CSV table of C-alpha atoms in Angstrom, one decimal:
chain,number,residue,atom,x,y,z
A,4,MET,CA,44.5,-93.3,-1.8
A,5,ASN,CA,48.0,-92.2,-1.9
A,6,ARG,CA,50.3,-94.2,-3.8
A,7,PRO,CA,54.0,-94.5,-3.1
A,8,VAL,CA,56.5,-92.7,-5.8
A,9,ASP,CA,59.0,-94.5,-7.1
A,10,MET,CA,62.2,-93.0,-6.4
A,11,ALA,CA,64.4,-95.7,-6.0
A,12,ALA,CA,65.8,-95.0,-10.1
A,13,GLY,CA,66.5,-91.3,-8.7
A,14,LEU,CA,69.7,-89.9,-8.1
A,15,ASP,CA,71.6,-91.4,-5.2
A,16,LEU,CA,73.1,-88.3,-3.0
A,17,GLY,CA,74.3,-90.8,-0.5
A,18,LEU,CA,72.4,-89.6,2.1
A,19,PRO,CA,70.1,-91.6,4.9
A,20,TRP,CA,66.9,-90.7,3.9
A,21,ARG,CA,63.5,-91.3,6.1
A,22,ASN,CA,60.5,-90.7,5.3
A,23,ARG,CA,58.8,-90.2,8.7
A,24,PHE,CA,55.9,-87.7,7.6
A,25,ALA,CA,55.1,-89.9,5.2
A,26,ALA,CA,54.5,-92.8,7.1
A,27,LEU,CA,51.7,-90.9,9.4
A,28,GLY,CA,49.0,-91.6,6.1
A,29,ASP,CA,47.1,-90.6,3.8
A,30,ALA,CA,45.0,-87.7,5.8
A,31,PHE,CA,48.3,-85.8,6.2
A,32,TYR,CA,49.6,-85.2,2.5
A,33,THR,CA,49.3,-85.7,-1.2
A,34,LEU,CA,52.4,-87.6,-2.8
A,35,ARG,CA,53.7,-85.0,-5.5
A,36,SER,CA,56.5,-84.9,-7.5
A,37,PRO,CA,58.4,-81.4,-8.3
A,38,THR,CA,57.7,-79.8,-11.7
A,39,PRO,CA,60.6,-79.9,-13.8
A,40,LEU,CA,61.9,-76.1,-15.0
A,41,PRO,CA,63.8,-75.4,-17.9
A,42,SER,CA,67.1,-74.4,-18.1
A,43,PRO,CA,68.0,-74.1,-14.7
A,44,GLN,CA,71.0,-71.9,-13.1
A,45,TRP,CA,72.8,-71.8,-9.9
A,46,VAL,CA,71.8,-68.2,-8.0
A,47,GLY,CA,73.3,-69.3,-4.7
A,48,THR,CA,74.5,-72.2,-2.4
A,49,SER,CA,75.1,-72.8,1.5
A,50,PRO,CA,78.5,-74.8,1.9
A,51,ALA,CA,77.6,-74.7,5.7
A,52,VAL,CA,74.2,-76.4,4.9
A,53,ALA,CA,75.6,-79.1,2.9
A,54,ASP,CA,77.9,-79.5,5.8
A,55,LEU,CA,74.7,-79.8,7.9
A,56,LEU,CA,73.2,-82.5,5.7
A,57,GLY,CA,76.5,-84.0,5.1
A,58,LEU,CA,76.1,-83.4,1.2
A,59,ASP,CA,80.0,-82.9,-0.6
A,60,ARG,CA,80.6,-78.9,-0.7
A,61,SER,CA,81.9,-79.8,-4.4
A,62,TRP,CA,79.6,-81.8,-5.3
A,63,LEU,CA,76.9,-79.1,-4.8
A,64,ALA,CA,78.4,-77.0,-7.6
A,65,SER,CA,77.7,-79.8,-9.9
A,66,PRO,CA,74.9,-80.0,-12.8
A,67,ALA,CA,73.5,-83.2,-11.3
A,68,ALA,CA,72.8,-81.0,-7.7
A,69,LEU,CA,71.4,-78.1,-9.9
A,70,ASP,CA,68.7,-80.4,-11.6
A,71,ALA,CA,68.1,-82.2,-8.4
A,72,PHE,CA,67.2,-79.2,-6.2
A,73,THR,CA,65.3,-77.9,-9.1
A,74,GLY,CA,62.9,-80.2,-9.0
A,75,ASN,CA,64.3,-81.8,-12.6
A,76,LEU,CA,65.9,-85.0,-11.5
A,77,PRO,CA,64.7,-87.6,-9.0
A,78,ILE,CA,66.2,-88.0,-5.8
A,79,ALA,CA,66.8,-92.1,-4.4
A,80,GLY,CA,65.2,-92.5,-1.0
A,81,THR,CA,63.0,-89.7,-1.1
A,82,GLN,CA,59.1,-89.6,-1.2
A,83,PRO,CA,58.0,-86.5,-2.5
A,84,LEU,CA,54.7,-85.2,-1.0
A,85,ALA,CA,52.7,-82.0,-0.3
A,86,SER,CA,51.5,-82.0,3.5
A,87,VAL,CA,47.9,-80.3,4.2
A,88,TYR,CA,47.1,-77.7,7.0
A,89,SER,CA,44.2,-75.0,7.7
A,90,GLY,CA,44.9,-71.9,9.7
A,91,HIS,CA,44.2,-68.5,10.6
A,92,GLN,CA,45.2,-65.5,8.2
A,93,PHE,CA,45.2,-62.1,9.2
A,94,GLY,CA,43.1,-63.3,12.5
A,95,HIS,CA,40.2,-64.7,10.2
A,96,TRP,CA,39.7,-68.8,9.7
A,97,ALA,CA,41.4,-69.3,6.0
A,98,GLY,CA,40.2,-73.3,6.2
A,99,GLN,CA,42.2,-75.7,4.4
A,100,LEU,CA,45.3,-74.5,3.1
A,101,GLY,CA,48.6,-76.7,2.7
A,102,ASP,CA,51.9,-76.7,0.8
A,103,GLY,CA,50.6,-74.8,-2.5
A,104,ARG,CA,54.5,-74.5,-3.7
A,105,ALA,CA,56.7,-77.0,-1.3
A,106,ILE,CA,57.2,-80.5,-1.8
A,107,LEU,CA,58.7,-82.2,1.0
A,108,LEU,CA,61.5,-84.6,-0.4
A,109,GLY,CA,62.0,-86.5,3.0
A,110,GLU,CA,64.2,-86.1,6.2
A,111,VAL,CA,68.0,-86.7,6.4
A,112,HIS,CA,69.2,-88.3,9.3
A,113,THR,CA,72.3,-85.9,10.4
A,114,ALA,CA,74.5,-85.3,13.4
A,115,SER,CA,72.7,-82.5,14.4
A,116,GLY,CA,69.4,-84.5,14.4
A,117,PRO,CA,66.6,-85.1,11.6
A,118,GLN,CA,66.7,-82.3,8.9
A,119,GLU,CA,63.5,-82.0,6.8
A,120,VAL,CA,64.6,-81.0,3.0
A,121,GLN,CA,61.6,-79.0,1.0
A,122,LEU,CA,61.5,-77.6,-2.5
A,123,LYS,CA,59.5,-74.1,-2.7
A,124,GLY,CA,58.9,-73.1,-6.0
A,125,SER,CA,58.7,-76.4,-7.1
A,126,GLY,CA,54.7,-76.8,-9.3
A,127,LEU,CA,51.5,-77.1,-8.5
A,128,THR,CA,50.0,-79.4,-5.5
A,129,PRO,CA,46.6,-79.9,-5.0
A,130,TYR,CA,46.8,-77.5,-2.1
A,131,SER,CA,47.6,-74.2,-4.4
A,132,ARG,CA,44.1,-73.2,-4.6
A,133,MET,CA,44.4,-70.6,-6.8
A,134,GLY,CA,48.4,-70.2,-7.2
A,135,ASP,CA,50.7,-71.4,-10.0
A,136,GLY,CA,52.9,-73.5,-7.0
A,137,ARG,CA,55.8,-71.6,-8.4
A,138,ALA,CA,58.0,-69.0,-6.5
A,139,VAL,CA,59.7,-66.0,-8.0
A,140,LEU,CA,63.3,-64.8,-8.0
A,141,ARG,CA,63.0,-61.9,-5.8
A,142,SER,CA,61.2,-63.8,-3.2
A,143,SER,CA,63.6,-66.8,-3.3
A,144,ILE,CA,66.8,-64.9,-2.9
A,145,ARG,CA,65.4,-62.8,0.2
A,146,GLU,CA,64.8,-66.4,1.4
A,147,PHE,CA,67.7,-67.7,1.1
A,148,LEU,CA,69.7,-64.6,2.3
A,149,CYS,CA,67.7,-64.3,5.6
A,150,SER,CA,67.5,-68.0,6.5
A,151,GLU,CA,71.2,-68.0,6.8
A,152,ALA,CA,71.4,-64.5,7.9
A,153,MET,CA,69.3,-65.3,11.1
A,154,HIS,CA,71.1,-68.3,11.8
A,155,ALA,CA,74.3,-66.6,12.0
A,156,LEU,CA,72.7,-64.1,14.4
A,157,GLY,CA,71.8,-67.2,16.8
A,158,ILE,CA,67.7,-66.7,16.0
A,159,PRO,CA,65.8,-69.9,15.5
A,160,THR,CA,65.4,-70.6,11.9
A,161,SER,CA,64.5,-72.7,8.8
A,162,ARG,CA,67.8,-73.2,6.9
A,163,ALA,CA,68.4,-72.8,2.8
A,164,LEU,CA,70.7,-75.1,0.9
A,165,CYS,CA,70.4,-73.3,-2.4
A,166,VAL,CA,68.7,-71.3,-4.3
A,167,THR,CA,68.5,-72.0,-8.6
A,168,GLY,CA,66.7,-70.0,-11.2
A,169,SER,CA,65.0,-70.3,-14.2
A,170,PRO,CA,63.8,-68.0,-17.2
A,171,ALA,CA,60.6,-69.9,-16.8
A,172,PRO,CA,57.8,-67.2,-16.5
A,173,VAL,CA,55.7,-66.7,-13.7
A,174,ARG,CA,52.9,-63.9,-13.2
A,175,ARG,CA,52.5,-61.8,-10.3
A,176,GLU,CA,51.9,-58.0,-10.4
A,177,GLU,CA,54.1,-58.3,-13.7
A,178,ILE,CA,55.6,-61.4,-15.3
A,179,GLU,CA,59.2,-62.5,-13.3
A,180,THR,CA,61.3,-65.6,-13.4
A,181,ALA,CA,60.6,-68.7,-11.5
A,182,ALA,CA,63.3,-69.8,-8.6
A,183,VAL,CA,63.5,-73.1,-6.4
A,184,VAL,CA,64.5,-72.5,-2.8
A,185,THR,CA,66.0,-75.6,-1.1
A,186,ARG,CA,64.7,-75.3,2.5
A,187,VAL,CA,66.0,-77.3,5.7
A,188,ALA,CA,64.4,-77.8,9.0
A,189,PRO,CA,64.3,-80.3,11.9
A,190,SER,CA,60.5,-80.1,10.9
A,191,PHE,CA,57.8,-78.1,8.7
A,192,ILE,CA,54.8,-78.9,11.0
A,193,ARG,CA,53.0,-75.6,11.7
A,194,PHE,CA,50.2,-74.9,13.8
A,195,GLY,CA,48.0,-75.0,11.2
A,196,HIS,CA,48.6,-78.4,10.5
A,197,PHE,CA,46.9,-79.0,14.2
A,198,GLU,CA,44.3,-76.6,13.3
A,199,HIS,CA,43.2,-78.7,10.6
A,200,PHE,CA,42.7,-81.9,12.0
A,201,SER,CA,41.0,-80.6,15.3
A,202,HIS,CA,39.1,-78.0,13.0
A,203,ASN,CA,37.1,-81.2,10.9
A,204,GLY,CA,37.1,-83.3,13.5
A,205,LEU,CA,39.5,-86.1,12.9
A,206,HIS,CA,40.8,-86.2,16.8
A,207,GLY,CA,42.2,-89.4,15.8
A,208,GLU,CA,44.9,-88.2,13.4
A,209,LEU,CA,45.3,-85.1,15.8
A,210,ARG,CA,46.2,-87.0,17.9
A,211,GLN,CA,48.3,-89.1,15.9
A,212,LEU,CA,50.3,-85.9,15.0
A,213,ALA,CA,50.6,-84.7,18.5
A,214,ASP,CA,52.2,-87.8,19.5
A,215,PHE,CA,54.6,-87.7,16.4
A,216,VAL,CA,55.6,-84.2,17.5
A,217,ILE,CA,56.1,-84.9,21.2
A,218,ASP,CA,58.0,-88.3,20.5
A,219,SER,CA,60.4,-86.3,18.0
A,220,PHE,CA,61.0,-83.5,19.6
A,221,TYR,CA,59.3,-82.9,22.9
A,222,PRO,CA,60.0,-86.5,24.7
A,223,ALA,CA,59.7,-84.7,28.0
A,224,CYS,CA,56.2,-84.0,27.8
A,225,ARG,CA,55.3,-87.5,27.8
A,226,ASP,CA,56.5,-87.9,31.3
A,227,ALA,CA,55.6,-84.3,32.4
A,228,PRO,CA,53.1,-84.0,35.2
A,229,GLY,CA,49.3,-83.9,34.1
A,230,ASN,CA,48.2,-83.8,30.6
A,231,PRO,CA,51.2,-84.6,27.8
A,232,TYR,CA,49.3,-82.6,25.2
A,233,ALA,CA,49.0,-79.4,28.0
A,234,ALA,CA,52.8,-79.5,28.6
A,235,LEU,CA,53.4,-80.0,24.7
A,236,LEU,CA,51.5,-76.5,24.2
A,237,GLU,CA,53.4,-75.1,26.9
A,238,ALA,CA,57.0,-76.1,25.3
A,239,VAL,CA,55.8,-74.8,22.3
A,240,SER,CA,55.1,-71.5,23.9
A,241,ALA,CA,58.2,-71.6,25.9
A,242,ARG,CA,60.1,-71.8,22.2
A,243,THR,CA,57.9,-69.3,20.5
A,244,ALA,CA,58.6,-66.8,23.5
A,245,GLU,CA,62.6,-67.0,22.9
A,246,MET,CA,62.1,-66.8,19.6
A,247,VAL,CA,59.7,-63.6,19.2
A,248,ALA,CA,61.8,-61.9,22.0
A,249,GLN,CA,64.9,-62.7,20.0
A,250,TRP,CA,63.0,-60.7,16.9
A,251,GLN,CA,62.3,-58.0,18.9
A,252,ALA,CA,65.9,-57.4,20.1
A,253,VAL,CA,67.1,-57.1,16.7
A,254,GLY,CA,64.6,-55.3,15.1
A,255,PHE,CA,63.2,-58.2,12.8
A,256,CYS,CA,59.5,-57.9,11.3
A,257,HIS,CA,58.1,-61.1,10.1
A,258,GLY,CA,55.2,-59.5,8.2
A,259,VAL,CA,52.8,-62.2,8.1
A,260,MET,CA,52.6,-64.2,11.5
A,261,ASN,CA,49.6,-66.4,10.3
A,262,THR,CA,49.4,-69.9,12.4
A,263,ASP,CA,50.1,-71.3,9.0
A,264,ASN,CA,53.3,-69.9,9.5
A,265,MET,CA,54.3,-70.5,13.1
A,266,SER,CA,56.4,-73.4,13.3
A,267,ILE,CA,55.5,-76.2,16.3
A,268,LEU,CA,59.3,-75.8,17.0
A,269,GLY,CA,59.8,-72.3,17.6
A,270,LEU,CA,61.5,-71.6,14.5
A,271,THR,CA,61.4,-68.5,12.1
A,272,ILE,CA,59.7,-69.9,8.6
A,273,ASP,CA,58.2,-68.7,5.7
A,274,TYR,CA,60.3,-65.5,5.1
A,275,GLY,CA,58.1,-63.3,2.7
A,276,PRO,CA,57.5,-59.6,3.4
A,277,PHE,CA,60.2,-59.7,6.3
A,278,GLN,CA,61.9,-56.7,7.5
A,279,PHE,CA,65.2,-55.4,9.3
A,280,LEU,CA,64.0,-51.8,10.9
A,281,ASP,CA,65.7,-48.8,9.6
A,282,ALA,CA,64.9,-46.1,11.2
A,283,PHE,CA,63.3,-47.1,14.9
A,284,ASN,CA,59.8,-47.1,14.8
A,285,PRO,CA,57.7,-49.3,16.9
A,286,GLY,CA,54.6,-49.7,14.8
A,287,HIS,CA,56.3,-50.1,11.4
A,288,ILE,CA,54.3,-52.5,9.0
A,289,CYS,CA,56.7,-54.0,6.5
A,290,ASN,CA,54.0,-55.7,4.5
A,291,HIS,CA,52.2,-53.8,2.2
A,292,SER,CA,49.7,-56.4,2.0
A,293,ASP,CA,48.9,-55.8,5.9
A,294,THR,CA,46.3,-52.5,5.5
A,295,GLY,CA,45.5,-52.7,9.0
A,296,GLY,CA,48.8,-53.1,10.3
A,297,ARG,CA,48.1,-56.5,12.2
A,298,TYR,CA,51.6,-57.7,12.1
A,299,ALA,CA,53.5,-54.5,12.9
A,300,TYR,CA,56.4,-54.8,14.7
A,301,ASN,CA,55.9,-53.8,18.2
A,302,ARG,CA,52.3,-56.4,17.7
A,303,GLN,CA,54.4,-59.3,17.2
A,304,PRO,CA,54.6,-60.6,20.8
A,305,ASN,CA,50.8,-60.6,21.2
A,306,VAL,CA,50.2,-61.8,18.1
A,307,ALA,CA,52.4,-64.6,18.7
A,308,TYR,CA,50.1,-65.2,21.8
A,309,TRP,CA,47.0,-65.2,19.8
A,310,ASN,CA,48.3,-68.0,17.7
A,311,LEU,CA,49.3,-69.6,20.9
A,312,PHE,CA,45.9,-69.6,21.7
A,313,ALA,CA,44.6,-70.9,18.5
A,314,LEU,CA,47.2,-73.5,18.9
A,315,GLY,CA,45.9,-74.4,22.4
A,316,GLN,CA,41.6,-74.2,20.7
A,317,ALA,CA,43.3,-76.5,18.5
A,318,LEU,CA,44.7,-79.2,21.1
A,319,LEU,CA,41.6,-79.1,23.3
A,320,PRO,CA,40.0,-82.2,22.5
A,321,LEU,CA,43.2,-83.9,23.5
A,322,MET,CA,43.0,-82.5,26.9
A,323,ASP,CA,41.3,-82.7,30.2
A,324,ASP,CA,39.3,-79.3,30.5
A,325,GLN,CA,40.0,-75.8,28.9
A,326,GLN,CA,41.9,-74.9,31.9
A,327,ASP,CA,44.8,-77.6,30.9
A,328,ALA,CA,45.6,-75.0,28.0
A,329,LEU,CA,45.1,-71.9,29.7
A,330,ASP,CA,47.4,-72.9,32.2
A,331,ALA,CA,49.8,-73.9,29.5
A,332,LEU,CA,49.8,-70.6,27.7
A,333,GLU,CA,50.2,-68.5,30.9
A,334,PRO,CA,54.1,-68.7,31.1
A,335,TYR,CA,54.1,-66.6,27.7
A,336,LYS,CA,53.3,-63.9,29.6
A,337,ALA,CA,56.0,-63.6,31.5
A,338,LEU,CA,58.6,-65.5,29.3
A,339,MET,CA,58.4,-63.3,26.6
A,340,PRO,CA,59.0,-60.0,28.2
A,341,ALA,CA,61.9,-61.5,30.6
A,342,GLY,CA,63.6,-62.9,27.7
A,343,LEU,CA,63.4,-59.7,25.8
A,344,GLN,CA,64.7,-57.7,28.9
A,345,ARG,CA,67.4,-60.2,29.0
A,346,ARG,CA,68.5,-59.5,25.4
A,347,MET,CA,68.2,-55.8,25.8
A,348,ASN,CA,70.4,-55.9,28.7
A,349,ALA,CA,72.8,-57.6,27.0
A,350,LYS,CA,72.7,-55.1,24.0
A,351,LEU,CA,73.4,-52.4,26.7
A,352,GLY,CA,76.5,-54.3,28.1
A,353,LEU,CA,74.7,-55.7,31.4
A,354,ALA,CA,75.4,-59.0,32.7
A,355,ARG,CA,72.4,-59.6,34.7
A,356,VAL,CA,68.9,-58.0,35.2
A,357,GLU,CA,68.4,-55.6,38.1
A,358,ASP,CA,65.6,-53.3,39.1
A,359,GLY,CA,65.5,-50.0,36.9
A,360,ASP,CA,67.0,-51.6,33.9
A,361,ALA,CA,63.3,-51.9,32.4
A,362,ALA,CA,62.9,-48.4,32.5
A,363,LEU,CA,66.3,-47.8,31.4
A,364,THR,CA,65.4,-49.5,28.1
A,365,ASP,CA,61.9,-48.2,27.8
A,366,THR,CA,63.2,-44.7,28.0
A,367,LEU,CA,65.6,-45.4,25.5
A,368,MET,CA,63.3,-46.8,22.9
A,369,LYS,CA,61.0,-44.1,23.5
A,370,LEU,CA,63.7,-41.6,22.7
A,371,MET,CA,65.0,-43.5,19.5
A,372,ALA,CA,61.3,-44.1,18.4
A,373,SER,CA,61.0,-40.1,19.1
A,374,ASP,CA,64.2,-39.3,16.5
A,375,ALA,CA,63.1,-42.2,14.3
A,376,VAL,CA,67.1,-43.5,14.9
A,377,ASP,CA,68.7,-46.2,13.0
A,378,PHE,CA,68.0,-49.4,15.0
A,379,THR,CA,71.2,-51.6,14.0
A,380,ILE,CA,73.8,-48.4,13.6
A,381,PHE,CA,72.8,-47.0,17.1
A,382,TRP,CA,73.6,-50.3,19.1
A,383,ARG,CA,76.7,-50.5,17.1
A,384,ARG,CA,77.9,-47.5,17.5
A,385,LEU,CA,77.0,-47.7,21.2
A,386,SER,CA,79.0,-51.0,21.9
A,387,HIS,CA,82.2,-49.1,20.5
A,388,ALA,CA,81.3,-46.5,22.9
A,389,VAL,CA,81.6,-48.1,26.4
A,390,SER,CA,83.7,-45.9,28.0
A,391,GLY,CA,85.2,-43.6,25.0
A,392,PRO,CA,83.5,-40.7,23.5
A,393,LEU,CA,79.8,-40.7,22.7
A,394,ASP,CA,79.6,-38.3,19.7
A,395,ALA,CA,79.1,-40.8,17.3
A,396,VAL,CA,76.1,-41.7,19.2
A,397,ARG,CA,75.0,-38.6,19.9
A,398,ASP,CA,74.9,-37.5,16.4
A,399,LEU,CA,72.2,-40.2,16.0
A,400,PHE,CA,69.6,-37.9,18.2
A,401,LEU,CA,68.1,-34.4,17.7
A,402,GLN,CA,67.0,-34.5,21.3
A,403,ARG,CA,70.8,-34.2,22.1
A,404,GLU,CA,70.2,-33.1,26.1
A,405,ALA,CA,67.8,-36.1,26.6
A,406,PHE,CA,70.1,-38.5,25.2
A,407,ASP,CA,72.9,-37.0,27.5
A,408,ALA,CA,70.4,-37.8,30.5
A,409,TRP,CA,70.0,-41.3,29.4
A,410,ALA,CA,73.5,-42.0,28.7
A,411,ALA,CA,74.9,-41.2,32.3
A,412,ARG,CA,72.5,-43.1,34.0
A,413,TRP,CA,73.6,-45.8,31.3
A,414,ARG,CA,77.1,-45.2,31.9
A,415,THR,CA,76.4,-45.2,35.9
A,416,ARG,CA,74.7,-48.9,35.4
A,417,LEU,CA,77.3,-50.1,33.8
A,418,GLY,CA,80.1,-48.7,36.2
A,419,ALA,CA,78.2,-50.2,39.2
A,420,GLN,CA,78.2,-53.8,37.9
A,421,PRO,CA,80.8,-56.1,40.0
A,422,ALA,CA,84.4,-56.3,38.4
A,423,PHE,CA,83.1,-54.3,35.2
A,424,ASP,CA,86.0,-54.6,33.0
A,425,ALA,CA,85.0,-51.8,29.7
A,426,GLU,CA,87.3,-53.6,27.1
A,427,ALA,CA,85.4,-57.1,28.0
A,428,THR,CA,81.7,-55.3,28.2
A,429,GLN,CA,82.7,-54.0,24.6
A,430,ALA,CA,83.8,-57.0,22.9
A,431,GLN,CA,80.6,-58.5,24.5
A,432,MET,CA,78.4,-55.8,22.9
A,433,LEU,CA,80.2,-56.3,19.8
A,434,ARG,CA,79.6,-60.0,19.8
A,435,THR,CA,75.6,-59.2,20.9
A,436,ASN,CA,74.5,-55.9,18.5
A,437,PRO,CA,75.6,-56.9,14.5
A,438,GLN,CA,77.5,-54.5,12.0
A,439,VAL,CA,75.3,-56.0,9.0
A,440,VAL,CA,71.6,-57.1,8.9
A,441,LEU,CA,69.6,-57.9,5.9
A,442,ARG,CA,68.4,-54.2,5.6
A,443,ASN,CA,65.6,-54.4,2.6
A,444,HIS,CA,67.6,-52.0,0.1
A,445,LEU,CA,70.6,-54.3,0.5
A,446,GLY,CA,68.5,-57.2,-0.7
A,447,GLU,CA,67.2,-54.9,-3.9
A,448,LEU,CA,70.3,-54.4,-4.9
A,449,ALA,CA,71.5,-58.2,-5.1
A,450,ILE,CA,67.7,-58.8,-6.7
A,451,GLN,CA,67.9,-56.4,-9.1
A,452,ARG,CA,71.5,-57.3,-10.5
A,453,ALA,CA,70.4,-61.3,-10.3
A,454,LYS,CA,67.5,-60.2,-12.7
A,455,GLN,CA,70.5,-59.5,-15.1
A,456,GLY,CA,72.0,-62.9,-14.6
A,457,ASP,CA,74.7,-61.3,-12.2
A,458,PHE,CA,74.7,-63.0,-8.9
A,459,SER,CA,77.7,-61.6,-7.3
A,460,GLU,CA,75.9,-59.2,-5.1
A,461,VAL,CA,73.6,-62.0,-3.8
A,462,ALA,CA,77.1,-64.0,-2.9
A,463,ARG,CA,78.9,-61.0,-1.2
A,464,LEU,CA,75.9,-60.4,0.8
A,465,GLN,CA,75.8,-63.8,2.1
A,466,ASN,CA,79.0,-63.9,2.9
A,467,ALA,CA,78.8,-60.8,4.8
A,468,LEU,CA,75.6,-62.1,6.6
A,469,GLU,CA,76.8,-65.4,7.7
A,470,ARG,CA,79.7,-63.1,9.8
A,471,PRO,CA,77.2,-60.5,10.8
A,472,PHE,CA,79.4,-59.3,13.9
A,473,GLU,CA,82.8,-58.6,12.0
A,474,GLU,CA,83.9,-55.5,10.4
A,475,VAL,CA,85.8,-55.8,7.5
A,476,ALA,CA,87.5,-53.4,5.3
A,477,GLY,CA,85.5,-53.0,2.0
A,478,GLU,CA,82.1,-54.2,3.2
A,479,GLU,CA,81.6,-50.4,4.9
A,480,ASP,CA,78.5,-49.8,2.5
A,481,LEU,CA,76.9,-53.0,3.9
A,482,ALA,CA,76.5,-51.0,7.4
A,483,ALA,CA,76.0,-47.3,6.3
A,484,PHE,CA,72.6,-46.0,6.5
A,485,PRO,CA,69.9,-47.0,3.8
A,486,PRO,CA,69.9,-44.4,0.9
A,487,ASP,CA,66.5,-42.3,0.9
A,488,TRP,CA,65.0,-44.4,-2.1
A,489,ALA,CA,65.0,-48.0,0.6
A,490,SER,CA,61.9,-46.0,2.2
A,491,HIS,CA,59.7,-46.7,-0.8
A,492,ILE,CA,59.9,-50.2,-1.2
A,493,GLU,CA,56.9,-51.6,-0.9
A,494,ILE,CA,57.0,-55.7,0.2
A,495,SER,CA,54.0,-57.7,-0.2
A,496,CYS,CA,52.5,-61.3,0.2
A,497,SER,CA,52.8,-61.7,-3.7
A,498,SER,CA,55.8,-63.6,-4.0
């Protein structure tokens, strides 16, 4: 039996905490307070997320805030817990998993709706399995930076309030130091939560969880024609399709799309071995642990559907028959490619999708892949060449004549748009194709300095990633081609 943890005497942050997930009952979690870390220090903070939660920005830099978000100081009004879930990992049923190093403090009611606050790396939980419940500095910096970078790109994501570090040793491939990321999202409920209760025959709890999600986040499903749980599956599929289309359009590789890493709200969560593409390679594998290439860039759309199918199987006990689930999943097959084509059109400066646009995009992507063209730099240079010289774009290709032929088709398609305005189109493309993304080598440079106690590069990179479409003097290195050594960076599941 879970027993409430008395947080009444903890630090009062002045936030309107709620504990709705805790109210679901003992089957969903274990109450567990964070384990303190010695000598914490600030690594990075996000004033924008402080604003979201209603925290004073200046207070966020205080010693009390440092202790609270490292897990060293109880917070009044919270009810810390680790949730239980199961899932498929690399396509195989992994059984019971759960928050092995993340502790949910509670939920804050904000002007933007509910926001759960979670400490990642805050110590052992009953679901840590063979782990130590800790996160290391390098992966925590990457998650902090990428959460805020993705938000600035307009991609649905969890957010990161702050990251703190400690000299406490943590063993991975080598001895590293500990860190804690304070993560924020409307909910951290995953596909794996539903799989857990369904697989174990706990259909009452499965229904309770589904009702909670519908009532909290998908109320329209309650009144939808037919089965409300099928409507939930369809709504989750639509959000997931939208998210994955955005990933593909910006060249983002998640790296470990297990069902326990898939958000029921269609958010990008659990940043691990992610990568933004450098040279365009559709089959790029960003996760060194993914030896079979299951989560390669070009496989992400199909993997998302596979995961949604697993969610549909988990929800079957709540539906009238299997066809309900199949019908709910069917729209994904059209929504994802349609969403991606809309975004590719926007990247090309095309206001609407017309016949022939898919072929135009496909020809370009094949040419980029054949010549290993830098993904982000190509799109940015193209944005500057709506009506001017194409030399800087052309120089990215080895097959110059093939590019010239494609560019002529693109220019013709651009000019055929009603009331085409080159200046307005260029401005729109520059707001669509980022100048700066979190490339692996940029993160690595910030991490290496941070390991020496210098967090200035984390702050500099964060500042640029929060305004990814701006071109700022002094930040040219952040938008340059990656150095040769960048291709040798290996990012794995270990963190």
